[in-house]
PDB file of C-alpha atoms in Angstrom:
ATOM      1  CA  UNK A   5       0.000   0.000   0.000  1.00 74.00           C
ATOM      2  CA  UNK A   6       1.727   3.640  -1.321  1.00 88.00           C
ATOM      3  CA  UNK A   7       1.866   6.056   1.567  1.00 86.00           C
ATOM      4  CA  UNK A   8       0.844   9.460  -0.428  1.00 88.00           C
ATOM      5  CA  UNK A   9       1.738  11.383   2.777  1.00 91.00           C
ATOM      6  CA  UNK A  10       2.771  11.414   5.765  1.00 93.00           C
ATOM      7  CA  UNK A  11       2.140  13.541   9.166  1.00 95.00           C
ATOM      8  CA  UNK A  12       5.065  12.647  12.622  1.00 97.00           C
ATOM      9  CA  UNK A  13       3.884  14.236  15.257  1.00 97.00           C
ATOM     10  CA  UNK A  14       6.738  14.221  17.980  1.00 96.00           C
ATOM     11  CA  UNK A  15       8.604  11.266  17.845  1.00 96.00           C
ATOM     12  CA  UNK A  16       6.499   8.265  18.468  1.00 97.00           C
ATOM     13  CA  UNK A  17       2.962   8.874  16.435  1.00 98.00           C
ATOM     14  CA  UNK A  18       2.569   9.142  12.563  1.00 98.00           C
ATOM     15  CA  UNK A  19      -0.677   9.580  10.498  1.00 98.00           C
ATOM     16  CA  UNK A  20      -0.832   8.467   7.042  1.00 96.00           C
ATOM     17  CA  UNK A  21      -2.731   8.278   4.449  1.00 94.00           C
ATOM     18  CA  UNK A  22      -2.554   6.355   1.319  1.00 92.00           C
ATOM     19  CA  UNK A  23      -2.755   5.992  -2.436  1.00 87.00           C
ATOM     20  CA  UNK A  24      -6.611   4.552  -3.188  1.00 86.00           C
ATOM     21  CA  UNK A  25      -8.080   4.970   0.047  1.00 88.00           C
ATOM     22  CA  UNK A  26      -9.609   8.754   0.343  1.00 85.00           C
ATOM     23  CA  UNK A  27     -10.856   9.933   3.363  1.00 95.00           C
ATOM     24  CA  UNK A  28      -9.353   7.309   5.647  1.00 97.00           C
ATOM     25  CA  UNK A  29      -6.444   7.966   7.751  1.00 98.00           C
ATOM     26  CA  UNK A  30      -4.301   5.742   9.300  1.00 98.00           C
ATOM     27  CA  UNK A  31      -3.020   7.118  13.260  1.00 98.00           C
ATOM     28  CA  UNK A  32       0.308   4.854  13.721  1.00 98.00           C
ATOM     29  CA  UNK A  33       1.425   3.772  17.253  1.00 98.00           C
ATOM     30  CA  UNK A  34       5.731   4.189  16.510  1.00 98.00           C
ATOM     31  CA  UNK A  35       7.493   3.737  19.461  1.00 97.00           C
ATOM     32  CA  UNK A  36       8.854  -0.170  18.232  1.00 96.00           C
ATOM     33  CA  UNK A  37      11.834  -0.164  20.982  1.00 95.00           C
ATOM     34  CA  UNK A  38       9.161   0.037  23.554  1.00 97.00           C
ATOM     35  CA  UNK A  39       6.550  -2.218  22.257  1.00 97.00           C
ATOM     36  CA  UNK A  40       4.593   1.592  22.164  1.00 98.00           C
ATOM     37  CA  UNK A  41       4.418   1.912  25.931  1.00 97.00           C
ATOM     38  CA  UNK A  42       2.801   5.271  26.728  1.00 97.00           C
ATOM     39  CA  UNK A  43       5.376   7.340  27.684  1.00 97.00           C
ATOM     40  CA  UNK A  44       4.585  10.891  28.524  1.00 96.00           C
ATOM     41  CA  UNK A  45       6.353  12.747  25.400  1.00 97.00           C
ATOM     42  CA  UNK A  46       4.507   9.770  23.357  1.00 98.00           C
ATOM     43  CA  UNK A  47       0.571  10.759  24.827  1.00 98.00           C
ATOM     44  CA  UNK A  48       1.273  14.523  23.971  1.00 98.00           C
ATOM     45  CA  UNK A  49       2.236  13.246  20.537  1.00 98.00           C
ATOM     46  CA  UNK A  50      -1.375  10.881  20.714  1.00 98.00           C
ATOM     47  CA  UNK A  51      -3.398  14.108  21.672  1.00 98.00           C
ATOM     48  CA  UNK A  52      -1.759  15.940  19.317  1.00 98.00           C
ATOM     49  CA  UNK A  53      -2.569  14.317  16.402  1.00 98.00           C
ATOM     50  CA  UNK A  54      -5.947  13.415  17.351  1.00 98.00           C
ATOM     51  CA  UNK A  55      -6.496  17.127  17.971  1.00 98.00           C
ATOM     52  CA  UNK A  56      -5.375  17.086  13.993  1.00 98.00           C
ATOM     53  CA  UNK A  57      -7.524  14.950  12.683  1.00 98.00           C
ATOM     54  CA  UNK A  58     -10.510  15.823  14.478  1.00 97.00           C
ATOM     55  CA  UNK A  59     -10.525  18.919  12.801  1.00 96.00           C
ATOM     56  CA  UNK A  60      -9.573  17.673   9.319  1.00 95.00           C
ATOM     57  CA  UNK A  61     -13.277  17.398   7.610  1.00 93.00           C
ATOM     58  CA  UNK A  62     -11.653  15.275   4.720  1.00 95.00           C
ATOM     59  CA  UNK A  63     -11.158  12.621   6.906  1.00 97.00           C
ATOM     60  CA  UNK A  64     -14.372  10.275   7.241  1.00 97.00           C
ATOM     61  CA  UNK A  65     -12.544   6.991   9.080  1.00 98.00           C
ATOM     62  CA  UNK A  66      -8.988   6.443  10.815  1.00 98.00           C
ATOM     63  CA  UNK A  67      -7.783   3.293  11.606  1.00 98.00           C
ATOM     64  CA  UNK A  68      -5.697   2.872  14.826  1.00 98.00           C
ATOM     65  CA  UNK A  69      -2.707   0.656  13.805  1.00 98.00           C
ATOM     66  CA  UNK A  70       0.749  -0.202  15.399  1.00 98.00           C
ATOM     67  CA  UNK A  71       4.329  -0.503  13.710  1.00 97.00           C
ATOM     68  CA  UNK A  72       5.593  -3.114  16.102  1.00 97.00           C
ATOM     69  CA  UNK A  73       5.500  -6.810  14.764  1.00 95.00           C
ATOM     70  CA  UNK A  74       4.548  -8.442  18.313  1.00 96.00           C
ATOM     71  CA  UNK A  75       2.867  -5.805  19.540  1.00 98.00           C
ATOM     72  CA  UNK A  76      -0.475  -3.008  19.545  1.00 98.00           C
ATOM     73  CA  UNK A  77       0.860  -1.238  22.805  1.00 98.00           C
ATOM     74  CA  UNK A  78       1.526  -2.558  26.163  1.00 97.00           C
ATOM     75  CA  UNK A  79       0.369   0.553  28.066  1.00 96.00           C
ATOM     76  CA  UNK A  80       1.707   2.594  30.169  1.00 94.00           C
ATOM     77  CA  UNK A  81       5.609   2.994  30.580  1.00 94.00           C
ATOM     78  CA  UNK A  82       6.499   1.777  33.664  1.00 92.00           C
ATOM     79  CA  UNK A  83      10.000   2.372  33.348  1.00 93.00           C
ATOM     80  CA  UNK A  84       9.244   6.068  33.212  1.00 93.00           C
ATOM     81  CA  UNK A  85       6.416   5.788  35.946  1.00 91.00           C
ATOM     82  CA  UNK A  86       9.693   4.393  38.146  1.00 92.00           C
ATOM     83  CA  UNK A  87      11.097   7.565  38.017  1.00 94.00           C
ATOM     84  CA  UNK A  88       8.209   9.260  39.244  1.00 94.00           C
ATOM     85  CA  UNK A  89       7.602  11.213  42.176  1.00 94.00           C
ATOM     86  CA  UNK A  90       4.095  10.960  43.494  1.00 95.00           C
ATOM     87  CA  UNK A  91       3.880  15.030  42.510  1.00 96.00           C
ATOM     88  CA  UNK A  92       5.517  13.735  38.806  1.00 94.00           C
ATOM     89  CA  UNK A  93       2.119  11.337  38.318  1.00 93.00           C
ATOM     90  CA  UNK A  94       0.174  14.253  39.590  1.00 94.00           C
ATOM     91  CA  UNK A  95       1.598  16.373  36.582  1.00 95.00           C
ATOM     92  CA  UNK A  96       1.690  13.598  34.220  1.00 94.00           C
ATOM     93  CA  UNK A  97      -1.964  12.740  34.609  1.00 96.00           C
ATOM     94  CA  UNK A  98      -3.837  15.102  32.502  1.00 96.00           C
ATOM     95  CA  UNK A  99      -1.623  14.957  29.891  1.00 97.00           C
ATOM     96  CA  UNK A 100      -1.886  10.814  29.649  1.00 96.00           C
ATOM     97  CA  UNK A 101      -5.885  11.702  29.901  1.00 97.00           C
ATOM     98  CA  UNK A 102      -5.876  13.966  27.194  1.00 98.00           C
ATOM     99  CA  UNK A 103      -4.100  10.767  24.488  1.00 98.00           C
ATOM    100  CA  UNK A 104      -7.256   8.547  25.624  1.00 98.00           C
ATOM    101  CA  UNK A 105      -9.769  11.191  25.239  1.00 98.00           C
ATOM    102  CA  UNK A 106      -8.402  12.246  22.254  1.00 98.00           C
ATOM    103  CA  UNK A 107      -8.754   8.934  20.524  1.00 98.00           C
ATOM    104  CA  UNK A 108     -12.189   8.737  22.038  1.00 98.00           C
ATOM    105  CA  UNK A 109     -13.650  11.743  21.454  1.00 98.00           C
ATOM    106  CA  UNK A 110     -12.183  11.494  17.532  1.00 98.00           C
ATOM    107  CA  UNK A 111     -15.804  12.507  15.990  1.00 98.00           C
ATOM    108  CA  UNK A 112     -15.512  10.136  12.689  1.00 98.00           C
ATOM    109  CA  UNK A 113     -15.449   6.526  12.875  1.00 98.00           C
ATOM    110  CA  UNK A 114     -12.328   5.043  14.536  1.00 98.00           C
ATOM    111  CA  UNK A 115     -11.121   1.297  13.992  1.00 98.00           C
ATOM    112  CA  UNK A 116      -8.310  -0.261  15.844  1.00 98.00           C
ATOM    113  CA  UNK A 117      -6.142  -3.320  14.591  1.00 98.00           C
ATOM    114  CA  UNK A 118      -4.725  -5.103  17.380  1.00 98.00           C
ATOM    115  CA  UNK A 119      -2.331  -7.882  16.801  1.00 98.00           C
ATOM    116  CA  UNK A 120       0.279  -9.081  19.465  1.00 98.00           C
ATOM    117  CA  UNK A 121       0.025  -7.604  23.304  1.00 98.00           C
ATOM    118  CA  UNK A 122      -2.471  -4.879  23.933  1.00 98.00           C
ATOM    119  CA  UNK A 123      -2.576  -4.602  27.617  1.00 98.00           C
ATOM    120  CA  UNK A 124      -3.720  -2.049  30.021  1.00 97.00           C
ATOM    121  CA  UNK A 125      -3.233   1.359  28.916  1.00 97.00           C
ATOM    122  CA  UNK A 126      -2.993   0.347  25.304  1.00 98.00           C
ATOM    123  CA  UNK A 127      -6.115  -2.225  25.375  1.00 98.00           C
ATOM    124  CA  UNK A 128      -7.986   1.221  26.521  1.00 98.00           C
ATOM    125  CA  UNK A 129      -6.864   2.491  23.358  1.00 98.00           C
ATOM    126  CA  UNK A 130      -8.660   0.079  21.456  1.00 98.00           C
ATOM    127  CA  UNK A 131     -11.395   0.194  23.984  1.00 98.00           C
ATOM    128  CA  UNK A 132     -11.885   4.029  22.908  1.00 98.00           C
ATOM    129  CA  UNK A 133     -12.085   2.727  19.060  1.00 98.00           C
ATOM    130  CA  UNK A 134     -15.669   2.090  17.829  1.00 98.00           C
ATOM    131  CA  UNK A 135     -14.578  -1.302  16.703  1.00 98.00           C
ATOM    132  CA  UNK A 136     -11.830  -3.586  17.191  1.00 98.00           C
ATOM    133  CA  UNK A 137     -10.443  -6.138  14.456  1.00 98.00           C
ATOM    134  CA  UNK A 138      -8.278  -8.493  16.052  1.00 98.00           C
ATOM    135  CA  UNK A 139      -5.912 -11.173  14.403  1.00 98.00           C
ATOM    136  CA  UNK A 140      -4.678 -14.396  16.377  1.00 98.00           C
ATOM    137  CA  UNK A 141      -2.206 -13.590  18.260  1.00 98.00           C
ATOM    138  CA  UNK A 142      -4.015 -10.774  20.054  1.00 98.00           C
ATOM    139  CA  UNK A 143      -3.730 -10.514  23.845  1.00 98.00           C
ATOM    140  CA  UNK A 144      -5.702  -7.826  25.664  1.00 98.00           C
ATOM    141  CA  UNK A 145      -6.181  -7.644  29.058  1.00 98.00           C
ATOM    142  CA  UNK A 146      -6.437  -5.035  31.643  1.00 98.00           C
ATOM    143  CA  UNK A 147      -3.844  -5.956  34.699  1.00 97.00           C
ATOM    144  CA  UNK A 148      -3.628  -2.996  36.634  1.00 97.00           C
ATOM    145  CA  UNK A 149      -4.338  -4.141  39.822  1.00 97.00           C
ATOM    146  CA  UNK A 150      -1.385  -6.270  39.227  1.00 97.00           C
ATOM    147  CA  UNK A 151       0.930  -3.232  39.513  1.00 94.00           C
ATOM    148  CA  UNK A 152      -1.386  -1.394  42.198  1.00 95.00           C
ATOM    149  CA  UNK A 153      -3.630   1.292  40.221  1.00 96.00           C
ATOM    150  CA  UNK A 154      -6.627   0.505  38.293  1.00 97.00           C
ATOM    151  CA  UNK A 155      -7.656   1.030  34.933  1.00 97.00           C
ATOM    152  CA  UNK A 156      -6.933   5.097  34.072  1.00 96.00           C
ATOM    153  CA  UNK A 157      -7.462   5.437  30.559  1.00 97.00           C
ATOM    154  CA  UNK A 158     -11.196   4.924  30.840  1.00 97.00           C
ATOM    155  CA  UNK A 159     -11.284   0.776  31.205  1.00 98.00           C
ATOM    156  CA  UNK A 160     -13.919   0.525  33.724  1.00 98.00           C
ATOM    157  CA  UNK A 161     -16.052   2.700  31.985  1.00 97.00           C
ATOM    158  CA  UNK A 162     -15.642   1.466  28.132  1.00 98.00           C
ATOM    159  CA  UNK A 163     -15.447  -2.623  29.108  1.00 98.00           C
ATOM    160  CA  UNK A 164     -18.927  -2.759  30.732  1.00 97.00           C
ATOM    161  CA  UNK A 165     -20.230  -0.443  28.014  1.00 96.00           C
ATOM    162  CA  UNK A 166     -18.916  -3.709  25.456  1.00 96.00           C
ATOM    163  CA  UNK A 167     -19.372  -7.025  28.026  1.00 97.00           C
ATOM    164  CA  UNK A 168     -21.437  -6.009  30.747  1.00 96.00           C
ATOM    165  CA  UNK A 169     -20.483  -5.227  34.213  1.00 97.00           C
ATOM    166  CA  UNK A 170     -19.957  -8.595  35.658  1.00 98.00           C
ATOM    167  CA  UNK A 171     -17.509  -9.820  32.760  1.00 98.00           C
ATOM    168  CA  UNK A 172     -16.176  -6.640  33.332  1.00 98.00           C
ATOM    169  CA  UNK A 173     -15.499  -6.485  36.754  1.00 98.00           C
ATOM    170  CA  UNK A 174     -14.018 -10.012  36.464  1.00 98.00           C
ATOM    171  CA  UNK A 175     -11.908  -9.127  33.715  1.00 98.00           C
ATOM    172  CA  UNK A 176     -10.608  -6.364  36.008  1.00 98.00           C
ATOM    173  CA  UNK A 177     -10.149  -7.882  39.220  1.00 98.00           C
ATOM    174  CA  UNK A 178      -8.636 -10.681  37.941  1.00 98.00           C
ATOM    175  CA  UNK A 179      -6.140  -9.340  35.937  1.00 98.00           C
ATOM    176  CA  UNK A 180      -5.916 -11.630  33.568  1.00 97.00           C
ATOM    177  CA  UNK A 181      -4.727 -11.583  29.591  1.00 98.00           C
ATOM    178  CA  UNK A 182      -6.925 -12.661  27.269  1.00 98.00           C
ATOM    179  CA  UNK A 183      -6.469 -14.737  23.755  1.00 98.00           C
ATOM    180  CA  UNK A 184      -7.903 -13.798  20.880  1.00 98.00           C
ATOM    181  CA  UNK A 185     -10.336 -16.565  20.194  1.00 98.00           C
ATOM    182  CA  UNK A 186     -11.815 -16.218  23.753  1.00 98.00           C
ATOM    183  CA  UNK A 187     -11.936 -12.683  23.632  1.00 98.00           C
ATOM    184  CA  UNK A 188     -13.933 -12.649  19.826  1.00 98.00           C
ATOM    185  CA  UNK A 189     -16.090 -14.535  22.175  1.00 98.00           C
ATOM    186  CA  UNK A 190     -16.639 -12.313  24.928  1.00 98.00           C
ATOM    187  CA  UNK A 191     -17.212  -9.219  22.654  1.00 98.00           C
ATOM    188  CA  UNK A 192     -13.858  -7.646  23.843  1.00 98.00           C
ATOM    189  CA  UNK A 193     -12.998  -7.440  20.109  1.00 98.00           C
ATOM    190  CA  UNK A 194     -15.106  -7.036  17.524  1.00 98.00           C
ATOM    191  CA  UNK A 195     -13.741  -9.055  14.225  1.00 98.00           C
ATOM    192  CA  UNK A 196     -11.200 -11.774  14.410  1.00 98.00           C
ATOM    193  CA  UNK A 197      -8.884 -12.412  11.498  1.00 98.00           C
ATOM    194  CA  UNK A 198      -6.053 -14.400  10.370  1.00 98.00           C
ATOM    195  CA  UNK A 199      -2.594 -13.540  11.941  1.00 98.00           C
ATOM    196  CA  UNK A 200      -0.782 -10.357  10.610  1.00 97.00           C
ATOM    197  CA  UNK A 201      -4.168  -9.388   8.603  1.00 98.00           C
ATOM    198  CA  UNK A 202      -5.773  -7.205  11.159  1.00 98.00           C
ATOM    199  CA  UNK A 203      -4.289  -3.981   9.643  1.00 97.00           C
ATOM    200  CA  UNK A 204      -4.886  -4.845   6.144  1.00 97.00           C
ATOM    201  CA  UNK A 205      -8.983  -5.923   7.448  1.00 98.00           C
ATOM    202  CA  UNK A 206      -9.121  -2.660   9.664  1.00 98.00           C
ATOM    203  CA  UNK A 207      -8.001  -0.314   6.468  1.00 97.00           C
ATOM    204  CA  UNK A 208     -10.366  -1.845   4.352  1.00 97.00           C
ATOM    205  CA  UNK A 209     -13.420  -1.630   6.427  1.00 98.00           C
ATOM    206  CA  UNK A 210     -12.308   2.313   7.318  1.00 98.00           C
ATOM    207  CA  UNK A 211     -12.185   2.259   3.057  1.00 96.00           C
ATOM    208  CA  UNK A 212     -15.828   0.766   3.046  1.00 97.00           C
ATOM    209  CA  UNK A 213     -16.742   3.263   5.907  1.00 98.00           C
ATOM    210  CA  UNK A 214     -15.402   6.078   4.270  1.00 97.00           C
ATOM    211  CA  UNK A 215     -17.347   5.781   0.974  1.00 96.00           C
ATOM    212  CA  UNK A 216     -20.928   6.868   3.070  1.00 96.00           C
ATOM    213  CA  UNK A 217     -21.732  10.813   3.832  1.00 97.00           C
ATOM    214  CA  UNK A 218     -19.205  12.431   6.060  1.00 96.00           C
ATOM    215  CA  UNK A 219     -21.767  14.761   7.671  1.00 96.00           C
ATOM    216  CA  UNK A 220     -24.408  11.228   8.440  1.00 97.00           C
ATOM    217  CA  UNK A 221     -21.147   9.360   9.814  1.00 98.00           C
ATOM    218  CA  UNK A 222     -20.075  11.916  11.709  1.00 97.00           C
ATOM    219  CA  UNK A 223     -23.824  12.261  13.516  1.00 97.00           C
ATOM    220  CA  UNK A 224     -24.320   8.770  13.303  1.00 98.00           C
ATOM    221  CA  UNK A 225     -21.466   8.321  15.951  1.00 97.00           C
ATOM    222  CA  UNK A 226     -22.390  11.587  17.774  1.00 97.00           C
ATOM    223  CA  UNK A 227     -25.948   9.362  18.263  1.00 97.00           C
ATOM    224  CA  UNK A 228     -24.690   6.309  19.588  1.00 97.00           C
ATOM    225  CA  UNK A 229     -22.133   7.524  22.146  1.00 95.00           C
ATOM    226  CA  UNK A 230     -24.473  10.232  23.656  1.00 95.00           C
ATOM    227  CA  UNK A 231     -27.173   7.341  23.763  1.00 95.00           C
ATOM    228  CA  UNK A 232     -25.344   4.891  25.260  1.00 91.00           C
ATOM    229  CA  UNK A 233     -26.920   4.801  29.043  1.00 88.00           C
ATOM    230  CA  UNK A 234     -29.491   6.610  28.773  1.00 95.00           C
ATOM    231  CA  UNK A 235     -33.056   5.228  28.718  1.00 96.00           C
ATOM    232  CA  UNK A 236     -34.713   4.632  25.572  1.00 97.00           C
ATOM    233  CA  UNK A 237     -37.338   8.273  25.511  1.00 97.00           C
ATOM    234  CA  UNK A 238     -33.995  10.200  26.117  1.00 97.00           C
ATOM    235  CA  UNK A 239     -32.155   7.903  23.723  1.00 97.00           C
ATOM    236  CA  UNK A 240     -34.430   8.811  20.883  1.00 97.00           C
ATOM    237  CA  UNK A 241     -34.445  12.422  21.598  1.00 97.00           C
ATOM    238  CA  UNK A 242     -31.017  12.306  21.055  1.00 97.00           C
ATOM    239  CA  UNK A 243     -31.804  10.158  17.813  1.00 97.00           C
ATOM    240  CA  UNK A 244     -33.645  12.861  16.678  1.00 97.00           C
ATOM    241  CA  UNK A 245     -31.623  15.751  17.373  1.00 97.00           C
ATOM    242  CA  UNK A 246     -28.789  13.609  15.498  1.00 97.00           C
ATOM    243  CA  UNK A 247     -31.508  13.311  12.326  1.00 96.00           C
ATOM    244  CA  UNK A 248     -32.680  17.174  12.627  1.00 96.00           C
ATOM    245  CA  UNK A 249     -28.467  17.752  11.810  1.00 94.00           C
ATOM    246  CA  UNK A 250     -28.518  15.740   8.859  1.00 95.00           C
ATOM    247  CA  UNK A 251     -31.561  15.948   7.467  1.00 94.00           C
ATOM    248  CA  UNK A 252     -31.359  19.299   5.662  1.00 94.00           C
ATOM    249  CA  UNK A 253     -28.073  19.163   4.772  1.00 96.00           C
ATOM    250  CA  UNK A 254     -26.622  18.542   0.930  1.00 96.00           C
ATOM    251  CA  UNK A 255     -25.035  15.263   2.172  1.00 95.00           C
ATOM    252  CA  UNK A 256     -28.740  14.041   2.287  1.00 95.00           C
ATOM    253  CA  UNK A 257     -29.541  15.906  -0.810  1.00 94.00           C
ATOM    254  CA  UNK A 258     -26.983  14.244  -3.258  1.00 93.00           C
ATOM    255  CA  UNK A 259     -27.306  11.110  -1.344  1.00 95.00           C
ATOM    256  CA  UNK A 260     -31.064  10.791  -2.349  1.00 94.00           C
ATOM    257  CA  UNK A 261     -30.301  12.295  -5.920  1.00 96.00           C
ATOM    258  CA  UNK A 262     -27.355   9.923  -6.402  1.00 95.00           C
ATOM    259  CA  UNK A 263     -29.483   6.935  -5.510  1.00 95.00           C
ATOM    260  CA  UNK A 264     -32.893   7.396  -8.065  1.00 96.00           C
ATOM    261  CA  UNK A 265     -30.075   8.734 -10.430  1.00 95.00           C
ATOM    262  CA  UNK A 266     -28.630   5.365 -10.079  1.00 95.00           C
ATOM    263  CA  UNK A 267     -25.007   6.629  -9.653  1.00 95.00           C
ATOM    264  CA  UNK A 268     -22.404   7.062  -6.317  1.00 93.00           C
ATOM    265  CA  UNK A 269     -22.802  10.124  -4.674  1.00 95.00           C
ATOM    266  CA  UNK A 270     -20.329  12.425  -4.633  1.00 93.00           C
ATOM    267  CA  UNK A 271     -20.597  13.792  -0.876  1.00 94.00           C
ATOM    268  CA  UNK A 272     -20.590  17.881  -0.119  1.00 93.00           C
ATOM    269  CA  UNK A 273     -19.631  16.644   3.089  1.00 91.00           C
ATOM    270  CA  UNK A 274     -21.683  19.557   4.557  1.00 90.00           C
TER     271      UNK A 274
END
């Protein structure tokens, strides 16, 4: 796949984009020698570029991918966390916040390809992702009671949203890791595939994604996060203000023209 350009933001995060696949973008985990631990310098660089793309309108899907063979990201970086003073993780901790929120609160649709370890702090990654495509030799877990914290980067709020609070709270206190098979099962990822195809799968479903309205994907998602929890009267008020934001738009105008003209639509994206 040609990389038509390319985006580094600091030294550890790169967004692509490539040759044949308009509108998607590809956010790249890069910190190899680390497995993509979260260090501090490498959240600011996550933030960053989700601050980036959130405001690029051209983009319609990014995919979430990792340039370590073994490895999606194995959360936080201890080694650094070491070094801290307990005023150091005090600084530190809006700054890791902001690399989770930023990946959650990205307002197209956002697909993660996890292959290899993706464990605490990077599992929550994926966990911020609207859906996860997995390959074989996935791993996830989220073991930070192991270490003596809990989930920070919004695990025991996104894993009951996907499993259910029991699983959840299992999954938690236990601390335990995950294999791919089992965890297809348990809903903690979304699409299994054959080993070293989850990026490939992931870029082609953001492709697929990416050929539908900007301005209906964009509410779409707005719809189902702000309706998750709520009961079903709110959830359809927000439903409808979602529709009322679309519905007069010229995304909805070509899209109806383009289908009894028989032809793709060619989106306004407004």
């Amino acid at each position: 796949m040609t990389v038509t350009s390319e985006q580094r933001y600091g030294e550890f995060v790169v967004v692509r984009r490539h040759e044949g696949q308009d509108h998607v973008a590809e956010l790249v985990l890069d910190r190899p020698k680390a497995m993509n631990a979260v260090s501090t310098d490498m959240a600011r660089s996550i933030a960053a570029a989700c601050d980036a793309l959130g405001a690029d309108r051209d983009v319609r899907a990014t995919v979430l991918t990792s340039s370590h063979e073994r490895a999606f990201c194995v959360g936080a970086d201890l080694k650094e966390r070491n070094s801290f003073s307990d005023a150091d993780l005090v600084r530190q901790r809006p700054t890791a916040r902001a690399a989770y929120t930023g990946v959650l609160e990205l307002p197209m649709p956002v697909i993660a390809a996890v292959h290899g370890f993706a464990l605490g702090g990077g599992f929550e990654l994926a966990l911020a992702c609207d859906v996860i495509v997995a390959d074989t030799t996935a791993l996830v877990g989220l073991p930070e009671v192991s270490v003596g914290v809990i989930p920070g980067g919004g695990g025991t709020q996104l894993l009951p949203r996907r499993v259910g609070a029991a699983r959840a709270a299992e999954l938690v206190f236990s601390a335990r890791r995950v294999e791919a098979a089992e965890a297809r099962e348990l809903g903690l990822v979304d699409e299994l595939v054959e080993a070293g195809r989850d990026r490939e799968e992931a870029l082609a479903l953001g492709a697929r994604i990416a050929a539908n309205s900007p301005v209906g994907l964009r509410a779409a998602k707005k719809a189902l996060r702000l309706g998750q929890g709520l009961d079903l009267r709110a959830g359809l008020e927000v439903e409808d203000a979602a529709w009322r934001s679309v519905a007069f738009s010229s995304d909805r105008a070509e899209g109806v023209a383009a289908f009894n003209e028989k032809r793709r639509p060619d989106w306004p994206g407004e």
